């Protein structure tokens, strides 16, 4: 993929009595990365802590994040994504963050819900199971609600409109279409494997999953003191309960919905832990139809003809992205000693916009897109990123970034099995052994 032309500027400013350099750039067709780098960095006494903040975006957003993380792990020597100091996840980003904190690598996640191999246990159907329990509960309330609405109308038919009485029946409308309890059950099983845990308090790393309290509208950080007793899988279920699609999740007598309702990244949760280098991935940006001639029969003039889903999708992306930009600027002022690197798709990436958010038919292509976009951005921003990365013991693998033939398959270097094996699981053991030997053979061939 050819390098994209990037323009940047260096604007000195004063912060806390010392000069501070701020480098920004914008690429026309690659994900953007922002770094607020300070010449001196953290003081010698302060620990050099690194963290990761992942936004939501549904299943396809999680796939984009896996592709971006594969590119970062492949291109940054010294970056160990399973050994960061703090992880923050919102909605689908919560699953990726929790998996990393539990020692599951991006390559393993690729095999889990992007590839079609034996480890592909996270099927699309898990997100599309009807919420029969919610339907039944609401349906059971319908007779009593219908009787109450009728009595309200009959008591004062001249002053109480029939539509006002029908409003009472709104309580019988289900709060979600799909059942997200299956997500909790799947993740609980995944985190029950040896070496993993479903308990925040037993993790070796700090993990924070953000949801929104439906009754108060306040953000709640699971994993923080007072909320670390909640199972990790349950917290992910709450953080990803997008209103309208999934019912609110009840935890300790409160009801929670998607954590993106208040903020997009919640990066401040990690920055408050003293993180000096924070990697952020946001998979959703507004689509710029003016830079794309046609896509699927749609053009700039016809974007509204895509119907309500496209209109709502563009509206949602515009809102959360503008809010995120304001948050990033605020972080730079509030945390002047922290370097923040943001990676996201380009606004003209039609594949990310026109893909069905619950379709897995394009998962490999979208992951490859994220991998290429992130590599392209690292290449274009190498000069600006190198000083900050080097202060944290990380170097750019320019040999890999300059290799135009390098793809996702080259970054899938973790053959560890995803699940615990039984003694009789000879077939799986043989497969993993062949996988490991294959990687070793390719490595030896490249070394020669």
mmCIF file of N, CA, C and O in Angstrom, residues 103-199:
data_model
loop_
_atom_site.group_PDB
_atom_site.id
_atom_site.type_symbol
_atom_site.label_atom_id
_atom_site.label_comp_id
_atom_site.label_asym_id
_atom_site.label_seq_id
_atom_site.Cartn_x
_atom_site.Cartn_y
_atom_site.Cartn_z
ATOM 1 N N UNK A 103 -4.482 -12.148 29.024
ATOM 2 C CA UNK A 103 -3.402 -12.854 28.358
ATOM 3 C C UNK A 103 -3.730 -13.380 26.979
ATOM 4 O O UNK A 103 -2.920 -14.094 26.376
ATOM 5 N N UNK A 104 -4.898 -13.050 26.437
ATOM 6 C CA UNK A 104 -5.268 -13.476 25.091
ATOM 7 C C UNK A 104 -4.708 -12.462 24.098
ATOM 8 O O UNK A 104 -5.028 -11.275 24.169
ATOM 9 N N UNK A 105 -3.890 -12.916 23.189
ATOM 10 C CA UNK A 105 -3.213 -12.013 22.255
ATOM 11 C C UNK A 105 -4.137 -11.635 21.103
ATOM 12 O O UNK A 105 -5.139 -12.297 20.843
ATOM 13 N N UNK A 106 -3.800 -10.548 20.364
ATOM 14 C CA UNK A 106 -4.594 -10.205 19.175
ATOM 15 C C UNK A 106 -4.650 -11.343 18.166
ATOM 16 O O UNK A 106 -5.670 -11.528 17.501
ATOM 17 N N UNK A 107 -3.550 -12.099 18.022
ATOM 18 C CA UNK A 107 -3.553 -13.228 17.091
ATOM 19 C C UNK A 107 -4.551 -14.298 17.517
ATOM 20 O O UNK A 107 -5.247 -14.901 16.685
ATOM 21 N N UNK A 108 -4.660 -14.550 18.808
ATOM 22 C CA UNK A 108 -5.648 -15.508 19.302
ATOM 23 C C UNK A 108 -7.063 -14.987 19.095
ATOM 24 O O UNK A 108 -7.974 -15.757 18.759
ATOM 25 N N UNK A 109 -7.254 -13.678 19.306
ATOM 26 C CA UNK A 109 -8.579 -13.095 19.074
ATOM 27 C C UNK A 109 -8.966 -13.204 17.608
ATOM 28 O O UNK A 109 -10.141 -13.387 17.269
ATOM 29 N N UNK A 110 -7.984 -13.070 16.728
ATOM 30 C CA UNK A 110 -8.254 -13.223 15.297
ATOM 31 C C UNK A 110 -8.797 -14.629 15.022
ATOM 32 O O UNK A 110 -9.769 -14.796 14.286
ATOM 33 N N UNK A 111 -8.175 -15.623 15.620
ATOM 34 C CA UNK A 111 -8.653 -16.992 15.428
ATOM 35 C C UNK A 111 -10.006 -17.216 16.085
ATOM 36 O O UNK A 111 -10.793 -18.053 15.642
ATOM 37 N N UNK A 112 -10.294 -16.456 17.106
ATOM 38 C CA UNK A 112 -11.522 -16.657 17.876
ATOM 39 C C UNK A 112 -12.755 -16.167 17.142
ATOM 40 O O UNK A 112 -13.776 -16.865 17.085
ATOM 41 N N UNK A 113 -12.713 -14.959 16.561
ATOM 42 C CA UNK A 113 -13.947 -14.452 15.950
ATOM 43 C C UNK A 113 -13.762 -13.752 14.611
ATOM 44 O O UNK A 113 -14.652 -13.025 14.162
ATOM 45 N N UNK A 114 -12.619 -13.994 13.961
ATOM 46 C CA UNK A 114 -12.439 -13.467 12.602
ATOM 47 C C UNK A 114 -12.165 -14.596 11.620
ATOM 48 O O UNK A 114 -12.768 -14.659 10.550
ATOM 49 N N UNK A 115 -11.251 -15.496 11.961
ATOM 50 C CA UNK A 115 -10.921 -16.618 11.091
ATOM 51 C C UNK A 115 -12.024 -17.671 11.134
ATOM 52 O O UNK A 115 -12.942 -17.611 11.957
ATOM 53 N N UNK A 116 -11.917 -18.643 10.245
ATOM 54 C CA UNK A 116 -12.926 -19.692 10.134
ATOM 55 C C UNK A 116 -12.419 -21.047 10.607
ATOM 56 O O UNK A 116 -12.991 -22.077 10.259
ATOM 57 N N UNK A 117 -11.337 -21.057 11.382
ATOM 58 C CA UNK A 117 -10.742 -22.313 11.812
ATOM 59 C C UNK A 117 -11.451 -22.943 12.989
ATOM 60 O O UNK A 117 -12.555 -22.557 13.388
ATOM 61 N N UNK A 118 -10.762 -23.906 13.590
ATOM 62 C CA UNK A 118 -11.355 -24.666 14.693
ATOM 63 C C UNK A 118 -11.568 -23.811 15.932
ATOM 64 O O UNK A 118 -12.407 -24.130 16.778
ATOM 65 N N UNK A 119 -10.804 -22.712 16.078
ATOM 66 C CA UNK A 119 -10.938 -21.860 17.260
ATOM 67 C C UNK A 119 -12.016 -20.793 17.106
ATOM 68 O O UNK A 119 -12.213 -19.984 18.010
ATOM 69 N N UNK A 120 -12.693 -20.756 15.957
ATOM 70 C CA UNK A 120 -13.702 -19.714 15.703
ATOM 71 C C UNK A 120 -14.966 -20.019 16.499
ATOM 72 O O UNK A 120 -15.981 -20.473 15.951
ATOM 73 N N UNK A 121 -14.900 -19.773 17.792
ATOM 74 C CA UNK A 121 -16.015 -20.118 18.682
ATOM 75 C C UNK A 121 -17.030 -18.990 18.823
ATOM 76 O O UNK A 121 -18.181 -19.229 19.198
ATOM 77 N N UNK A 122 -16.619 -17.749 18.529
ATOM 78 C CA UNK A 122 -17.520 -16.609 18.687
ATOM 79 C C UNK A 122 -18.270 -16.391 17.372
ATOM 80 O O UNK A 122 -17.827 -15.670 16.485
ATOM 81 N N UNK A 123 -19.404 -17.040 17.251
ATOM 82 C CA UNK A 123 -20.195 -16.997 16.026
ATOM 83 C C UNK A 123 -21.116 -15.779 16.021
ATOM 84 O O UNK A 123 -21.504 -15.272 17.070
ATOM 85 N N UNK A 124 -21.529 -15.331 14.823
ATOM 86 C CA UNK A 124 -22.449 -14.186 14.746
ATOM 87 C C UNK A 124 -23.762 -14.435 15.479
ATOM 88 O O UNK A 124 -24.375 -13.504 15.995
ATOM 89 N N UNK A 125 -24.179 -15.690 15.537
ATOM 90 C CA UNK A 125 -25.466 -15.997 16.155
ATOM 91 C C UNK A 125 -25.532 -15.612 17.621
ATOM 92 O O UNK A 125 -26.628 -15.388 18.157
ATOM 93 N N UNK A 126 -24.385 -15.507 18.265
ATOM 94 C CA UNK A 126 -24.398 -15.186 19.693
ATOM 95 C C UNK A 126 -24.930 -13.783 19.939
ATOM 96 O O UNK A 126 -25.474 -13.479 21.000
ATOM 97 N N UNK A 127 -24.791 -12.893 18.927
ATOM 98 C CA UNK A 127 -25.289 -11.525 19.070
ATOM 99 C C UNK A 127 -26.722 -11.375 18.566
ATOM 100 O O UNK A 127 -27.316 -10.307 18.720
ATOM 101 N N UNK A 128 -27.258 -12.413 17.940
ATOM 102 C CA UNK A 128 -28.550 -12.288 17.271
ATOM 103 C C UNK A 128 -29.627 -13.176 17.868
ATOM 104 O O UNK A 128 -30.658 -13.408 17.245
ATOM 105 N N UNK A 129 -29.418 -13.662 19.070
ATOM 106 C CA UNK A 129 -30.436 -14.490 19.705
ATOM 107 C C UNK A 129 -31.562 -13.601 20.228
ATOM 108 O O UNK A 129 -31.322 -12.662 20.983
ATOM 109 N N UNK A 130 -32.797 -13.871 19.844
ATOM 110 C CA UNK A 130 -33.920 -13.035 20.298
ATOM 111 C C UNK A 130 -34.040 -13.028 21.813
ATOM 112 O O UNK A 130 -33.776 -14.036 22.477
ATOM 113 N N UNK A 131 -34.451 -11.897 22.339
ATOM 114 C CA UNK A 131 -34.607 -11.741 23.789
ATOM 115 C C UNK A 131 -35.978 -12.277 24.203
ATOM 116 O O UNK A 131 -36.879 -11.512 24.589
ATOM 117 N N UNK A 132 -36.143 -13.596 24.126
ATOM 118 C CA UNK A 132 -37.443 -14.195 24.425
ATOM 119 C C UNK A 132 -37.871 -13.913 25.865
ATOM 120 O O UNK A 132 -39.058 -13.730 26.146
ATOM 121 N N UNK A 133 -36.902 -13.876 26.768
ATOM 122 C CA UNK A 133 -37.254 -13.580 28.153
ATOM 123 C C UNK A 133 -37.837 -12.191 28.301
ATOM 124 O O UNK A 133 -38.833 -11.983 29.009
ATOM 125 N N UNK A 134 -37.246 -11.218 27.634
ATOM 126 C CA UNK A 134 -37.760 -9.848 27.663
ATOM 127 C C UNK A 134 -39.120 -9.778 26.978
ATOM 128 O O UNK A 134 -40.041 -9.112 27.475
ATOM 129 N N UNK A 135 -39.260 -10.463 25.847
ATOM 130 C CA UNK A 135 -40.544 -10.463 25.149
ATOM 131 C C UNK A 135 -41.647 -11.039 26.040
ATOM 132 O O UNK A 135 -42.747 -10.481 26.136
ATOM 133 N N UNK A 136 -41.355 -12.170 26.690
ATOM 134 C CA UNK A 136 -42.349 -12.812 27.541
ATOM 135 C C UNK A 136 -42.725 -11.956 28.736
ATOM 136 O O UNK A 136 -43.899 -11.881 29.113
ATOM 137 N N UNK A 137 -41.718 -11.305 29.337
ATOM 138 C CA UNK A 137 -41.987 -10.463 30.498
ATOM 139 C C UNK A 137 -42.900 -9.292 30.140
ATOM 140 O O UNK A 137 -43.840 -8.968 30.868
ATOM 141 N N UNK A 138 -42.613 -8.657 29.000
ATOM 142 C CA UNK A 138 -43.431 -7.515 28.580
ATOM 143 C C UNK A 138 -44.827 -7.958 28.151
ATOM 144 O O UNK A 138 -45.820 -7.277 28.421
ATOM 145 N N UNK A 139 -44.882 -9.102 27.471
ATOM 146 C CA UNK A 139 -46.182 -9.612 27.033
ATOM 147 C C UNK A 139 -47.069 -9.956 28.216
ATOM 148 O O UNK A 139 -48.292 -9.758 28.182
ATOM 149 N N UNK A 140 -46.449 -10.450 29.290
ATOM 150 C CA UNK A 140 -47.223 -10.782 30.476
ATOM 151 C C UNK A 140 -47.859 -9.569 31.135
ATOM 152 O O UNK A 140 -48.872 -9.690 31.830
ATOM 153 N N UNK A 141 -47.278 -8.401 30.914
ATOM 154 C CA UNK A 141 -47.827 -7.168 31.498
ATOM 155 C C UNK A 141 -48.929 -6.556 30.642
ATOM 156 O O UNK A 141 -49.640 -5.644 31.089
ATOM 157 N N UNK A 142 -49.073 -7.039 29.407
ATOM 158 C CA UNK A 142 -49.990 -6.391 28.470
ATOM 159 C C UNK A 142 -51.446 -6.410 28.924
ATOM 160 O O UNK A 142 -52.133 -5.370 28.828
ATOM 161 N N UNK A 143 -52.009 -7.534 29.423
ATOM 162 C CA UNK A 143 -53.424 -7.501 29.832
ATOM 163 C C UNK A 143 -53.709 -6.443 30.906
ATOM 164 O O UNK A 143 -54.700 -5.698 30.795
ATOM 165 N N UNK A 144 -52.870 -6.373 31.926
ATOM 166 C CA UNK A 144 -53.101 -5.398 32.993
ATOM 167 C C UNK A 144 -52.953 -3.978 32.475
ATOM 168 O O UNK A 144 -53.726 -3.076 32.846
ATOM 169 N N UNK A 145 -51.984 -3.758 31.599
ATOM 170 C CA UNK A 145 -51.782 -2.423 31.043
ATOM 171 C C UNK A 145 -52.943 -2.028 30.137
ATOM 172 O O UNK A 145 -53.379 -0.859 30.140
ATOM 173 N N UNK A 146 -53.436 -2.974 29.362
ATOM 174 C CA UNK A 146 -54.572 -2.685 28.483
ATOM 175 C C UNK A 146 -55.814 -2.329 29.298
ATOM 176 O O UNK A 146 -56.572 -1.407 28.944
ATOM 177 N N UNK A 147 -56.027 -3.042 30.399
ATOM 178 C CA UNK A 147 -57.171 -2.744 31.266
ATOM 179 C C UNK A 147 -57.023 -1.359 31.882
ATOM 180 O O UNK A 147 -57.980 -0.581 31.909
ATOM 181 N N UNK A 148 -55.805 -1.021 32.346
ATOM 182 C CA UNK A 148 -55.583 0.296 32.949
ATOM 183 C C UNK A 148 -55.791 1.401 31.922
ATOM 184 O O UNK A 148 -56.412 2.442 32.212
ATOM 185 N N UNK A 149 -55.303 1.222 30.695
ATOM 186 C CA UNK A 149 -55.461 2.233 29.657
ATOM 187 C C UNK A 149 -56.930 2.436 29.308
ATOM 188 O O UNK A 149 -57.387 3.568 29.096
ATOM 189 N N UNK A 150 -57.695 1.337 29.270
ATOM 190 C CA UNK A 150 -59.116 1.441 28.953
ATOM 191 C C UNK A 150 -59.874 2.181 30.042
ATOM 192 O O UNK A 150 -60.727 3.038 29.764
ATOM 193 N N UNK A 151 -59.562 1.868 31.306
ATOM 194 C CA UNK A 151 -60.225 2.542 32.417
ATOM 195 C C UNK A 151 -59.888 4.022 32.447
ATOM 196 O O UNK A 151 -60.749 4.866 32.740
ATOM 197 N N UNK A 152 -58.631 4.369 32.120
ATOM 198 C CA UNK A 152 -58.242 5.772 32.086
ATOM 199 C C UNK A 152 -59.058 6.539 31.056
ATOM 200 O O UNK A 152 -59.495 7.669 31.292
ATOM 201 N N UNK A 153 -59.290 5.917 29.932
ATOM 202 C CA UNK A 153 -60.050 6.584 28.870
ATOM 203 C C UNK A 153 -61.531 6.690 29.220
ATOM 204 O O UNK A 153 -62.167 7.731 29.029
ATOM 205 N N UNK A 154 -62.100 5.615 29.754
ATOM 206 C CA UNK A 154 -63.530 5.592 30.035
ATOM 207 C C UNK A 154 -63.904 6.523 31.182
ATOM 208 O O UNK A 154 -65.038 7.026 31.225
ATOM 209 N N UNK A 155 -62.979 6.748 32.112
ATOM 210 C CA UNK A 155 -63.283 7.626 33.248
ATOM 211 C C UNK A 155 -63.452 9.077 32.813
ATOM 212 O O UNK A 155 -64.202 9.846 33.425
ATOM 213 N N UNK A 156 -62.766 9.472 31.764
ATOM 214 C CA UNK A 156 -62.866 10.866 31.311
ATOM 215 C C UNK A 156 -62.643 10.910 29.803
ATOM 216 O O UNK A 156 -61.640 11.419 29.312
ATOM 217 N N UNK A 157 -63.581 10.357 29.017
ATOM 218 C CA UNK A 157 -63.366 10.248 27.569
ATOM 219 C C UNK A 157 -63.337 11.590 26.854
ATOM 220 O O UNK A 157 -62.804 11.679 25.745
ATOM 221 N N UNK A 158 -63.919 12.651 27.452
ATOM 222 C CA UNK A 158 -63.977 13.947 26.771
ATOM 223 C C UNK A 158 -62.698 14.758 26.926
ATOM 224 O O UNK A 158 -62.427 15.637 26.124
ATOM 225 N N UNK A 159 -61.946 14.501 27.984
ATOM 226 C CA UNK A 159 -60.725 15.261 28.216
ATOM 227 C C UNK A 159 -59.456 14.423 28.011
ATOM 228 O O UNK A 159 -58.376 14.979 27.863
ATOM 229 N N UNK A 160 -59.579 13.148 28.056
ATOM 230 C CA UNK A 160 -58.404 12.278 27.899
ATOM 231 C C UNK A 160 -58.446 11.627 26.511
ATOM 232 O O UNK A 160 -59.339 10.864 26.210
ATOM 233 N N UNK A 161 -57.495 11.994 25.652
ATOM 234 C CA UNK A 161 -57.446 11.448 24.308
ATOM 235 C C UNK A 161 -57.089 9.977 24.317
ATOM 236 O O UNK A 161 -56.459 9.471 25.248
ATOM 237 N N UNK A 162 -57.520 9.310 23.254
ATOM 238 C CA UNK A 162 -57.256 7.873 23.196
ATOM 239 C C UNK A 162 -55.762 7.585 23.071
ATOM 240 O O UNK A 162 -55.268 6.587 23.588
ATOM 241 N N UNK A 163 -55.011 8.506 22.409
ATOM 242 C CA UNK A 163 -53.568 8.305 22.286
ATOM 243 C C UNK A 163 -52.875 8.438 23.633
ATOM 244 O O UNK A 163 -51.864 7.789 23.901
ATOM 245 N N UNK A 164 -53.416 9.275 24.505
ATOM 246 C CA UNK A 164 -52.854 9.415 25.850
ATOM 247 C C UNK A 164 -53.011 8.129 26.630
ATOM 248 O O UNK A 164 -52.115 7.728 27.383
ATOM 249 N N UNK A 165 -54.112 7.460 26.440
ATOM 250 C CA UNK A 165 -54.319 6.174 27.114
ATOM 251 C C UNK A 165 -53.413 5.107 26.522
ATOM 252 O O UNK A 165 -52.893 4.244 27.230
ATOM 253 N N UNK A 166 -53.226 5.179 25.185
ATOM 254 C CA UNK A 166 -52.347 4.214 24.553
ATOM 255 C C UNK A 166 -50.903 4.361 25.033
ATOM 256 O O UNK A 166 -50.122 3.409 24.967
ATOM 257 N N UNK A 167 -50.551 5.559 25.519
ATOM 258 C CA UNK A 167 -49.187 5.755 26.012
ATOM 259 C C UNK A 167 -48.886 4.821 27.175
ATOM 260 O O UNK A 167 -47.731 4.442 27.404
ATOM 261 N N UNK A 168 -49.925 4.455 27.901
ATOM 262 C CA UNK A 168 -49.740 3.500 28.998
ATOM 263 C C UNK A 168 -49.246 2.158 28.481
ATOM 264 O O UNK A 168 -48.469 1.463 29.151
ATOM 265 N N UNK A 169 -49.665 1.816 27.267
ATOM 266 C CA UNK A 169 -49.276 0.534 26.691
ATOM 267 C C UNK A 169 -47.802 0.496 26.297
ATOM 268 O O UNK A 169 -47.272 -0.579 26.009
ATOM 269 N N UNK A 170 -47.143 1.651 26.278
ATOM 270 C CA UNK A 170 -45.724 1.692 25.906
ATOM 271 C C UNK A 170 -44.873 0.880 26.872
ATOM 272 O O UNK A 170 -43.773 0.432 26.511
ATOM 273 N N UNK A 171 -45.378 0.677 28.082
ATOM 274 C CA UNK A 171 -44.623 -0.103 29.061
ATOM 275 C C UNK A 171 -44.517 -1.571 28.665
ATOM 276 O O UNK A 171 -43.706 -2.306 29.227
ATOM 277 N N UNK A 172 -45.313 -1.986 27.685
ATOM 278 C CA UNK A 172 -45.272 -3.369 27.220
ATOM 279 C C UNK A 172 -44.293 -3.558 26.071
ATOM 280 O O UNK A 172 -44.095 -4.694 25.626
ATOM 281 N N UNK A 173 -43.703 -2.481 25.577
ATOM 282 C CA UNK A 173 -42.746 -2.579 24.480
ATOM 283 C C UNK A 173 -41.417 -3.095 25.014
ATOM 284 O O UNK A 173 -40.874 -2.565 25.988
ATOM 285 N N UNK A 174 -40.841 -4.137 24.423
ATOM 286 C CA UNK A 174 -39.557 -4.673 24.904
ATOM 287 C C UNK A 174 -38.456 -3.619 24.845
ATOM 288 O O UNK A 174 -38.421 -2.775 23.940
ATOM 289 N N UNK A 175 -37.541 -3.671 25.796
ATOM 290 C CA UNK A 175 -36.433 -2.716 25.850
ATOM 291 C C UNK A 175 -35.264 -3.127 24.978
ATOM 292 O O UNK A 175 -34.300 -2.368 24.833
ATOM 293 N N UNK A 176 -35.317 -4.315 24.410
ATOM 294 C CA UNK A 176 -34.258 -4.768 23.525
ATOM 295 C C UNK A 176 -34.733 -5.904 22.658
ATOM 296 O O UNK A 176 -35.685 -6.624 23.012
ATOM 297 N N UNK A 177 -34.085 -6.078 21.514
ATOM 298 C CA UNK A 177 -34.473 -7.114 20.559
ATOM 299 C C UNK A 177 -33.701 -8.407 20.789
ATOM 300 O O UNK A 177 -34.247 -9.497 20.696
ATOM 301 N N UNK A 178 -32.406 -8.259 21.114
ATOM 302 C CA UNK A 178 -31.536 -9.429 21.221
ATOM 303 C C UNK A 178 -31.138 -9.678 22.674
ATOM 304 O O UNK A 178 -31.087 -8.760 23.497
ATOM 305 N N UNK A 179 -30.844 -10.940 22.958
ATOM 306 C CA UNK A 179 -30.506 -11.367 24.317
ATOM 307 C C UNK A 179 -28.994 -11.354 24.500
ATOM 308 O O UNK A 179 -28.273 -12.153 23.903
ATOM 309 N N UNK A 180 -28.491 -10.422 25.305
ATOM 310 C CA UNK A 180 -27.040 -10.330 25.508
ATOM 311 C C UNK A 180 -26.539 -11.219 26.646
ATOM 312 O O UNK A 180 -25.351 -11.202 26.958
ATOM 313 N N UNK A 181 -27.424 -12.006 27.255
ATOM 314 C CA UNK A 181 -26.966 -12.924 28.299
ATOM 315 C C UNK A 181 -26.062 -14.012 27.727
ATOM 316 O O UNK A 181 -25.210 -14.551 28.433
ATOM 317 N N UNK A 182 -26.232 -14.313 26.443
ATOM 318 C CA UNK A 182 -25.371 -15.311 25.814
ATOM 319 C C UNK A 182 -23.926 -14.827 25.754
ATOM 320 O O UNK A 182 -22.991 -15.630 25.810
ATOM 321 N N UNK A 183 -23.736 -13.517 25.640
ATOM 322 C CA UNK A 183 -22.383 -12.950 25.626
ATOM 323 C C UNK A 183 -21.713 -13.177 26.972
ATOM 324 O O UNK A 183 -20.537 -13.562 27.046
ATOM 325 N N UNK A 184 -22.475 -12.950 28.034
ATOM 326 C CA UNK A 184 -21.954 -13.169 29.386
ATOM 327 C C UNK A 184 -21.539 -14.626 29.560
ATOM 328 O O UNK A 184 -20.437 -14.934 30.059
ATOM 329 N N UNK A 185 -22.395 -15.541 29.132
ATOM 330 C CA UNK A 185 -22.103 -16.973 29.297
ATOM 331 C C UNK A 185 -20.875 -17.384 28.485
ATOM 332 O O UNK A 185 -20.020 -18.139 28.974
ATOM 333 N N UNK A 186 -20.754 -16.889 27.264
ATOM 334 C CA UNK A 186 -19.610 -17.252 26.429
ATOM 335 C C UNK A 186 -18.311 -16.738 27.043
ATOM 336 O O UNK A 186 -17.315 -17.469 27.141
ATOM 337 N N UNK A 187 -18.301 -15.482 27.461
ATOM 338 C CA UNK A 187 -17.079 -14.898 28.018
ATOM 339 C C UNK A 187 -16.716 -15.526 29.357
ATOM 340 O O UNK A 187 -15.532 -15.699 29.671
ATOM 341 N N UNK A 188 -17.724 -15.877 30.157
ATOM 342 C CA UNK A 188 -17.447 -16.544 31.437
ATOM 343 C C UNK A 188 -16.717 -17.854 31.196
ATOM 344 O O UNK A 188 -15.788 -18.215 31.931
ATOM 345 N N UNK A 189 -17.117 -18.584 30.148
ATOM 346 C CA UNK A 189 -16.427 -19.819 29.820
ATOM 347 C C UNK A 189 -15.031 -19.582 29.280
ATOM 348 O O UNK A 189 -14.089 -20.304 29.605
ATOM 349 N N UNK A 190 -14.886 -18.540 28.465
ATOM 350 C CA UNK A 190 -13.577 -18.217 27.900
ATOM 351 C C UNK A 190 -12.582 -17.840 28.992
ATOM 352 O O UNK A 190 -11.419 -18.252 28.969
ATOM 353 N N UNK A 191 -13.043 -17.050 29.964
ATOM 354 C CA UNK A 191 -12.153 -16.586 31.028
ATOM 355 C C UNK A 191 -11.978 -17.609 32.143
ATOM 356 O O UNK A 191 -11.252 -17.364 33.105
ATOM 357 N N UNK A 192 -12.656 -18.759 32.027
ATOM 358 C CA UNK A 192 -12.509 -19.807 33.032
ATOM 359 C C UNK A 192 -11.338 -20.729 32.731
ATOM 360 O O UNK A 192 -11.013 -21.595 33.543
ATOM 361 N N UNK A 193 -10.702 -20.549 31.588
ATOM 362 C CA UNK A 193 -9.570 -21.403 31.222
ATOM 363 C C UNK A 193 -8.399 -21.152 32.167
ATOM 364 O O UNK A 193 -8.278 -20.072 32.760
ATOM 365 N N UNK A 194 -7.521 -22.126 32.351
ATOM 366 C CA UNK A 194 -6.358 -21.955 33.225
ATOM 367 C C UNK A 194 -5.522 -20.741 32.815
ATOM 368 O O UNK A 194 -5.287 -20.504 31.632
ATOM 369 N N UNK A 195 -5.100 -19.972 33.806
ATOM 370 C CA UNK A 195 -4.301 -18.785 33.542
ATOM 371 C C UNK A 195 -5.120 -17.538 33.311
ATOM 372 O O UNK A 195 -4.564 -16.446 33.146
ATOM 373 N N UNK A 196 -6.462 -17.675 33.291
ATOM 374 C CA UNK A 196 -7.341 -16.533 33.107
ATOM 375 C C UNK A 196 -8.287 -16.422 34.295
ATOM 376 O O UNK A 196 -8.371 -17.313 35.126
ATOM 377 N N UNK A 197 -8.985 -15.313 34.364
ATOM 378 C CA UNK A 197 -9.917 -15.116 35.469
ATOM 379 C C UNK A 197 -11.067 -14.230 35.023
ATOM 380 O O UNK A 197 -10.911 -13.375 34.140
ATOM 381 N N UNK A 198 -12.209 -14.438 35.638
ATOM 382 C CA UNK A 198 -13.383 -13.606 35.402
ATOM 383 C C UNK A 198 -13.580 -12.621 36.546
ATOM 384 O O UNK A 198 -14.645 -12.016 36.679
ATOM 385 N N UNK A 199 -12.542 -12.455 37.363
ATOM 386 C CA UNK A 199 -12.585 -11.608 38.554
ATOM 387 C C UNK A 199 -11.584 -10.466 38.389
ATOM 388 O O UNK A 199 -10.383 -10.698 38.241
#
